């Protein structure tokens, strides 16, 4: 999810800080999975974010993680700005723009790209759509459509079941595998909280042959409000 830091800064300057909330989240993950595909060569990652939100529904933030693409690209740093609103008592909408950036060598920034997103919430069900017009700097259009449903066990424990499709709109410029410009990713993840920490443990997989193997994923994070 990502950059648009200039927009985020502009947004902060035109909104009253008296009605704004700030938070920061630190997370440790056993593998950084991006739609089921490891960004850390199946190794762990340390991730962090800082987020701002206003009572009007506007929000902005930044997020970073270590990555391992098998070269000297070592850091992903992203930014995002968006707007969240309740359409009615049953439907909520979150829409915005994100920008992904990569760092480590001069060529790392060749993969930078922006993405528009809309996230629809219908109670315990979410329908999320992302669209990029220059995916990973390849010039190819790309979209992700995700459907998630969360089953609440109690106040502290829930189970998320989700499936999504990632697809290139130009297989000549970008494809996930030879002759395959799209794939399916799925997950079943338990989420729970204890002693101020948020945990998740689940299994994820894809129908890709080359990468995106079925993976057991563990995460632990803590959010600080200020």
Short mmCIF file of C-alpha atoms in Angstrom, two decimals, residues 109-204:
data_model
loop_
_atom_site.label_atom_id
_atom_site.label_comp_id
_atom_site.label_asym_id
_atom_site.label_seq_id
_atom_site.Cartn_x
_atom_site.Cartn_y
_atom_site.Cartn_z
CA UNK A 109 14.29 3.66 -8.01
CA UNK A 110 13.52 2.26 -11.48
CA UNK A 111 10.85 0.17 -9.78
CA UNK A 112 9.05 3.11 -8.15
CA UNK A 113 5.36 3.36 -9.04
CA UNK A 114 2.06 4.85 -7.88
CA UNK A 115 -1.27 3.17 -7.31
CA UNK A 116 -4.91 4.24 -6.85
CA UNK A 117 -7.08 2.27 -4.45
CA UNK A 118 -10.64 1.94 -3.22
CA UNK A 119 -11.57 -0.20 -0.24
CA UNK A 120 -15.23 -1.00 0.36
CA UNK A 121 -16.34 -2.31 3.74
CA UNK A 122 -19.66 -4.12 4.18
CA UNK A 123 -19.67 -5.08 7.85
CA UNK A 124 -17.33 -8.07 8.17
CA UNK A 125 -16.63 -8.20 4.42
CA UNK A 126 -14.13 -6.06 2.49
CA UNK A 127 -13.79 -5.54 -1.26
CA UNK A 128 -10.50 -3.82 -2.15
CA UNK A 129 -9.30 -2.71 -5.59
CA UNK A 130 -5.87 -1.32 -6.56
CA UNK A 131 -4.84 0.03 -9.97
CA UNK A 132 -1.32 1.01 -11.12
CA UNK A 133 -0.59 2.46 -14.56
CA UNK A 134 3.20 1.86 -14.44
CA UNK A 135 3.62 -1.28 -12.38
CA UNK A 136 7.15 -1.57 -10.95
CA UNK A 137 8.27 0.95 -13.57
CA UNK A 138 7.51 -1.44 -16.45
CA UNK A 139 4.92 0.77 -18.15
CA UNK A 140 2.29 -1.96 -17.76
CA UNK A 141 -1.12 -1.35 -16.25
CA UNK A 142 -1.90 -3.64 -13.33
CA UNK A 143 -4.76 -4.30 -10.93
CA UNK A 144 -5.48 -6.28 -7.78
CA UNK A 145 -9.01 -7.24 -6.69
CA UNK A 146 -9.29 -8.60 -3.14
CA UNK A 147 -12.22 -10.06 -1.21
CA UNK A 148 -11.84 -10.66 2.55
CA UNK A 149 -14.25 -11.78 5.25
CA UNK A 150 -13.51 -11.66 8.97
CA UNK A 151 -15.09 -14.07 11.44
CA UNK A 152 -15.14 -12.68 14.98
CA UNK A 153 -14.43 -15.28 17.66
CA UNK A 154 -14.46 -12.89 20.65
CA UNK A 155 -13.33 -9.36 21.52
CA UNK A 156 -9.65 -10.29 21.06
CA UNK A 157 -9.63 -13.03 18.42
CA UNK A 158 -10.78 -13.10 14.79
CA UNK A 159 -10.10 -15.15 11.67
CA UNK A 160 -9.69 -13.55 8.25
CA UNK A 161 -10.35 -15.56 5.08
CA UNK A 162 -9.37 -13.87 1.84
CA UNK A 163 -8.69 -14.32 -1.86
CA UNK A 164 -7.36 -11.86 -4.43
CA UNK A 165 -6.33 -11.73 -8.07
CA UNK A 166 -3.30 -9.79 -9.35
CA UNK A 167 -3.22 -9.18 -13.10
CA UNK A 168 -1.04 -7.38 -15.61
CA UNK A 169 -2.90 -5.53 -18.36
CA UNK A 170 0.05 -5.83 -20.75
CA UNK A 171 1.77 -9.21 -20.75
CA UNK A 172 4.44 -7.97 -23.17
CA UNK A 173 5.67 -5.40 -20.63
CA UNK A 174 5.14 -7.37 -17.43
CA UNK A 175 4.05 -10.89 -16.55
CA UNK A 176 4.39 -12.89 -13.36
CA UNK A 177 5.57 -16.00 -15.17
CA UNK A 178 6.20 -16.86 -18.81
CA UNK A 179 2.82 -16.83 -20.52
CA UNK A 180 1.01 -16.09 -17.24
CA UNK A 181 0.16 -12.46 -16.56
CA UNK A 182 -2.08 -13.05 -13.53
CA UNK A 183 -2.32 -15.20 -10.42
CA UNK A 184 -4.55 -15.98 -7.44
CA UNK A 185 -3.47 -15.43 -3.83
CA UNK A 186 -5.37 -16.76 -0.80
CA UNK A 187 -5.00 -16.63 2.96
CA UNK A 188 -6.53 -17.87 6.23
CA UNK A 189 -5.20 -15.80 9.13
CA UNK A 190 -5.99 -15.69 12.84
CA UNK A 191 -5.65 -12.25 14.42
CA UNK A 192 -5.50 -11.66 18.16
CA UNK A 193 -4.38 -9.11 20.75
CA UNK A 194 -2.69 -9.47 24.13
CA UNK A 195 -0.84 -7.13 26.51
CA UNK A 196 -0.99 -4.25 24.04
CA UNK A 197 0.47 -6.27 21.14
CA UNK A 198 -1.29 -7.38 17.95
CA UNK A 199 -0.48 -10.86 16.66
CA UNK A 200 -1.40 -12.81 13.55
CA UNK A 201 -0.73 -16.38 12.52
CA UNK A 202 -1.92 -17.81 9.25
CA UNK A 203 -1.22 -19.61 6.02
CA UNK A 204 -1.00 -18.00 2.59
#
